[in-house]
Amino acid sequence: MNFRTVIEPPRHLGYLDHRQHLLLLGSCFVENIGLWLQQRKFDVDINPFGTLYNPESIARNWERIVSGNSFTPDALFQANGLWHSYDHHSRFSRRDRDEALTEMNSRLARAHDRLPVTDRIVITWGSAYIYRLKASGEVVANCHKQPASLFDRELLTVDAIVERWLPIVRYIESHLPACRLLFTVSPIRHLSDGVHGNQLSKATLLLAIDRLQHESRICDYFPSYEILMDDLRDYRFYDTDMTHPSASAITYISELLAESYLTPESREIASQGYKLYTAMNHRPNTGDTDGYKAFLQNTLDRVVRFGQAYPYINMTHEITELNTRINQI
């Protein structure tokens, strides 16, 4: 007997490739996927604004990436000793306003400069609920633990999401003709919305993506949500908070992503790249400095050979870091 509902994702080998430039936007689940790709030497730009959850905030920040218009001091507010932006995750918050602004604009500039060469954009929507500032009607990406009385909560409709995102899709079709959009819905449950509310939210997101797929051939969907909900429907695949996927679940979903979209060559490159990543993060447990220096030199040799075999993968950072470590011993 089969006691699992096995999800078979669509097969499109070569959809993701090490020669591509990838942009990932969305919830913390897209950061899990992005880290998996980054560790395997894919060229990824992950969440230039930090973690984002709802389609409206992601659309708003996409438009900022396109324009490249810098944030100004009046975009920040002070609370609990830090300067925050309602467009950014709290990882950008700082005690000094100029420092926060510099970091936000530097990160924005990097994303804007990369955009013309972007081949794939991976979007993970986490929730269809939005929060609007009562004072301005502005939708915020992060409430930064401000009082709930400052916001109005609202569930986006399928029509509203499609209307907001269809111009983005058309822009990509016109200005980035080689680029495709890969949508996912985060399997992380937002139980603060209530169990039923979370289901309504996820259903809204799924229906909106389905509509966008019917509107444009550049829109694709990977069933992260379905894999965790139906294939891995057991609490052992959740973290201790019982809402986020466990490390093994993230690995499983990532491996299905690889099976769906990577050619055998890319999977081999990813395997080699991950071995180099683990070697780069190895730290000695003893005082054997000679042994560790030999290990670093061996790793450097492997990195150089890897870069020569795959010249489209930039290994400059790894080579510089290893040379620095060797010279410090």
XYZ file of C-alpha atoms in Angstrom:
329
model
C 0.000 0.000 0.000
C 1.065 3.569 -0.649
C 0.730 5.722 2.466
C 1.902 8.941 0.794
C 0.492 11.391 -1.696
C 3.544 11.762 -3.910
C 3.671 15.132 -5.671
C 5.160 15.065 -9.151
C 6.383 18.592 -9.977
C 6.523 19.615 -13.646
C 9.731 18.567 -15.420
C 11.529 21.296 -17.328
C 15.218 20.386 -17.301
C 17.410 23.384 -17.997
C 14.862 25.856 -16.607
C 17.449 26.726 -13.940
C 21.121 26.812 -14.904
C 24.421 28.000 -13.435
C 24.873 30.414 -16.344
C 21.777 32.335 -15.313
C 21.310 35.350 -13.049
C 18.485 34.714 -10.574
C 16.440 37.174 -8.517
C 14.472 35.794 -5.562
C 11.752 37.815 -3.845
C 9.309 36.948 -1.103
C 8.821 35.161 2.169
C 11.380 33.404 4.328
C 10.770 30.219 2.341
C 12.272 31.845 -0.765
C 15.313 32.583 1.383
C 15.541 28.870 2.244
C 15.507 28.029 -1.475
C 17.872 30.901 -2.254
C 20.405 29.743 0.325
C 20.252 26.198 -1.084
C 20.996 27.577 -4.574
C 23.685 29.949 -3.304
C 25.532 27.165 -1.505
C 25.604 25.292 -4.814
C 27.173 28.216 -6.672
C 24.136 29.594 -8.482
C 24.260 33.340 -9.113
C 21.381 34.546 -6.928
C 20.217 37.873 -5.564
C 18.024 37.122 -2.541
C 15.473 39.621 -1.197
C 17.097 43.060 -1.649
C 14.526 44.429 0.833
C 14.595 41.508 3.214
C 11.745 39.091 3.808
C 8.449 40.082 2.181
C 5.155 38.258 2.553
C 2.275 39.726 0.583
C 1.901 40.265 -3.194
C 1.307 44.015 -2.861
C 4.535 44.716 -0.964
C 6.540 42.511 -3.313
C 5.038 44.338 -6.312
C 5.814 47.700 -4.763
C 9.431 46.768 -4.132
C 9.771 45.242 -7.606
C 8.822 48.645 -9.018
C 11.479 50.246 -6.841
C 14.085 47.833 -8.231
C 13.024 48.737 -11.773
C 13.187 52.497 -11.166
C 16.275 52.413 -8.961
C 14.977 55.524 -7.159
C 16.806 55.867 -3.858
C 15.058 55.985 -0.518
C 15.075 59.378 1.187
C 15.286 60.128 4.925
C 11.526 60.768 5.149
C 10.940 57.087 4.240
C 12.277 56.080 7.663
C 10.711 56.314 11.103
C 12.148 55.823 14.572
C 10.815 53.328 17.090
C 12.357 51.438 20.011
C 15.714 53.117 19.446
C 15.995 52.068 15.777
C 15.297 53.616 12.393
C 12.979 51.480 10.278
C 11.432 51.457 6.812
C 7.951 50.091 6.218
C 9.253 48.743 2.893
C 12.033 46.702 4.507
C 12.559 43.810 6.857
C 13.987 44.651 10.276
C 17.423 43.342 9.210
C 17.874 46.781 7.628
C 16.963 48.674 10.811
C 19.793 50.600 12.473
C 20.354 52.933 15.416
C 21.766 55.530 13.031
C 19.393 56.784 10.328
C 22.124 57.552 7.784
C 23.597 54.092 8.240
C 20.195 52.473 7.666
C 19.567 54.612 4.597
C 22.994 53.860 3.146
C 22.490 50.113 3.553
C 19.003 50.221 2.000
C 20.115 52.267 -0.995
C 23.294 50.275 -1.540
C 21.301 47.056 -1.628
C 18.717 48.615 -3.942
C 21.424 49.815 -6.347
C 22.907 46.321 -6.572
C 19.513 44.818 -7.428
C 18.768 47.567 -9.972
C 22.124 47.123 -11.707
C 21.627 43.341 -11.984
C 18.104 43.549 -13.345
C 18.928 43.856 -17.100
C 20.796 40.514 -17.030
C 18.238 38.651 -14.911
C 17.125 35.339 -16.442
C 14.791 33.957 -13.777
C 12.727 35.615 -11.064
C 11.479 33.356 -8.278
C 8.546 34.787 -6.316
C 7.250 33.238 -3.099
C 4.030 34.669 -1.736
C 3.392 33.942 1.915
C 0.100 35.641 2.723
C -2.750 37.439 0.971
C -3.353 39.573 4.065
C -2.022 43.125 4.004
C -1.698 45.843 6.628
C -2.378 49.481 5.771
C -1.254 52.451 7.793
C -4.425 54.222 8.874
C -2.711 57.587 8.601
C -1.804 57.237 4.911
C -3.439 54.111 3.500
C 0.039 52.829 2.589
C 0.518 49.057 2.556
C 3.470 48.076 4.721
C 5.806 45.144 4.156
C 6.663 44.930 7.860
C 4.880 46.418 10.872
C 8.090 46.472 12.953
C 6.100 45.612 16.107
C 4.184 48.891 15.996
C 0.800 48.984 17.773
C -1.948 47.150 15.890
C -4.143 50.232 16.293
C -2.011 51.995 13.638
C -3.050 49.542 10.902
C -6.064 48.205 9.063
C -5.903 44.529 8.107
C -7.318 43.408 4.773
C -7.489 40.224 2.703
C -6.562 40.862 -0.918
C -8.864 39.446 -3.568
C -7.744 37.282 -6.469
C -8.797 40.024 -8.892
C -6.797 42.663 -7.025
C -3.634 40.546 -7.040
C -3.942 39.713 -10.744
C -4.650 43.340 -11.639
C -1.571 44.410 -9.672
C 0.744 41.767 -11.104
C -0.307 41.578 -14.734
C 1.479 44.867 -15.617
C 4.627 43.458 -13.964
C 4.383 40.345 -16.108
C 3.879 42.472 -19.232
C 6.884 44.616 -18.316
C 9.074 41.532 -18.021
C 7.776 40.210 -21.349
C 8.714 43.505 -23.031
C 11.944 44.498 -21.290
C 13.408 41.124 -20.234
C 12.312 38.831 -23.064
C 14.585 35.951 -21.986
C 13.327 36.067 -18.400
C 10.661 33.857 -16.813
C 8.757 34.079 -13.540
C 8.608 31.079 -11.227
C 5.912 31.455 -8.576
C 5.597 29.430 -5.393
C 3.315 29.693 -2.382
C 5.106 29.402 0.931
C 4.178 26.239 2.845
C 4.700 28.139 6.108
C 1.370 28.425 7.878
C 0.393 31.889 9.140
C -1.582 30.680 12.144
C -1.845 34.223 13.478
C -4.490 34.594 10.765
C -6.351 31.618 12.228
C -6.425 28.142 10.722
C -9.352 28.999 8.426
C -7.934 32.434 7.646
C -4.622 30.887 6.643
C -6.417 28.530 4.248
C -8.367 31.406 2.697
C -5.116 33.319 2.262
C -3.239 30.442 0.637
C -6.206 29.649 -1.634
C -6.320 33.278 -2.786
C -2.624 33.189 -3.668
C -2.951 29.887 -5.539
C -5.915 31.136 -7.568
C -4.098 34.374 -8.440
C -1.034 32.472 -9.682
C -3.249 30.179 -11.744
C -4.852 33.220 -13.384
C -1.457 34.732 -14.162
C -0.326 31.446 -15.716
C -3.326 31.557 -18.029
C -2.503 35.161 -18.943
C 1.171 34.635 -19.799
C 3.472 31.815 -20.842
C 6.373 33.291 -18.852
C 4.622 32.456 -15.556
C 5.404 29.052 -14.052
C 4.505 27.418 -10.747
C 6.408 25.094 -8.430
C 4.221 23.297 -5.834
C 6.187 23.912 -2.623
C 2.939 24.362 -0.691
C 1.426 21.119 -1.945
C 4.610 19.130 -1.303
C 4.630 20.007 2.391
C 0.865 19.907 2.904
C 0.195 16.637 1.059
C 3.425 14.704 0.498
C 5.103 15.549 3.836
C 1.934 15.813 5.894
C 3.492 14.830 9.192
C 4.644 17.053 12.070
C 8.109 15.507 11.982
C 8.630 17.638 8.860
C 7.950 20.844 10.805
C 10.260 22.878 12.992
C 9.612 23.191 16.719
C 7.114 26.034 16.169
C 4.920 23.597 14.175
C 4.497 26.142 11.356
C 7.867 26.397 9.580
C 9.227 23.422 7.620
C 12.079 21.497 9.195
C 15.556 21.377 7.691
C 14.824 17.938 6.222
C 11.611 19.225 4.614
C 13.453 22.183 3.075
C 16.118 19.818 1.734
C 13.465 17.503 0.287
C 11.624 20.338 -1.460
C 14.912 21.775 -2.745
C 15.924 18.403 -4.137
C 12.580 18.111 -5.940
C 13.211 21.577 -7.364
C 16.589 20.358 -8.635
C 15.069 17.207 -10.141
C 12.439 19.313 -11.877
C 14.604 22.075 -13.331
C 18.312 21.161 -13.362
C 20.064 19.293 -16.144
C 22.393 16.429 -15.135
C 25.338 18.785 -15.791
C 23.922 21.469 -13.472
C 23.207 18.903 -10.784
C 26.810 17.710 -10.956
C 28.059 21.313 -10.760
C 25.748 21.900 -7.800
C 27.108 18.812 -6.063
C 30.712 19.921 -6.572
C 29.854 23.467 -5.530
C 28.277 22.318 -2.285
C 31.346 20.233 -1.418
C 33.467 23.352 -1.879
C 31.027 25.344 0.255
C 31.314 22.862 3.142
C 35.107 22.829 2.799
C 35.186 26.633 2.911
C 33.202 26.568 6.157
C 35.370 23.953 7.850
C 37.210 25.180 10.931
C 39.967 23.238 12.724
C 39.236 21.684 16.105
C 42.867 21.311 17.147
C 46.070 23.292 17.132
C 47.378 21.477 14.046
C 48.123 24.631 12.052
C 50.275 22.804 9.513
C 47.495 20.340 8.801
C 44.923 23.107 8.521
C 47.161 25.106 6.186
C 47.534 22.045 3.956
C 43.761 21.590 4.020
C 43.248 25.221 2.969
C 45.789 24.895 0.155
C 44.076 21.747 -1.076
C 40.715 23.529 -0.962
C 42.182 26.483 -2.860
C 43.480 24.136 -5.557
C 40.023 22.573 -5.860
C 38.358 25.994 -6.081
C 40.757 27.115 -8.823
C 40.135 23.931 -10.826
C 36.385 24.353 -10.365
C 36.573 27.944 -11.639
C 38.639 26.840 -14.648
C 36.188 24.055 -15.474
C 33.179 26.403 -15.195
C 34.440 29.898 -16.082
C 30.901 31.343 -16.009
C 30.856 30.824 -12.210
C 32.658 33.596 -10.358
C 34.956 32.120 -7.698
C 36.933 35.320 -7.018
C 35.562 35.725 -3.486
C 36.453 32.165 -2.490
C 39.989 32.430 -3.923
C 40.609 35.737 -2.138
C 39.271 34.438 1.175
C 41.322 31.223 1.044
C 44.523 33.092 0.172
C 43.879 35.433 3.105
C 43.376 32.531 5.521
C 46.528 30.758 4.276
C 48.616 33.917 4.685
C 47.311 34.451 8.213
C 48.633 31.076 9.436
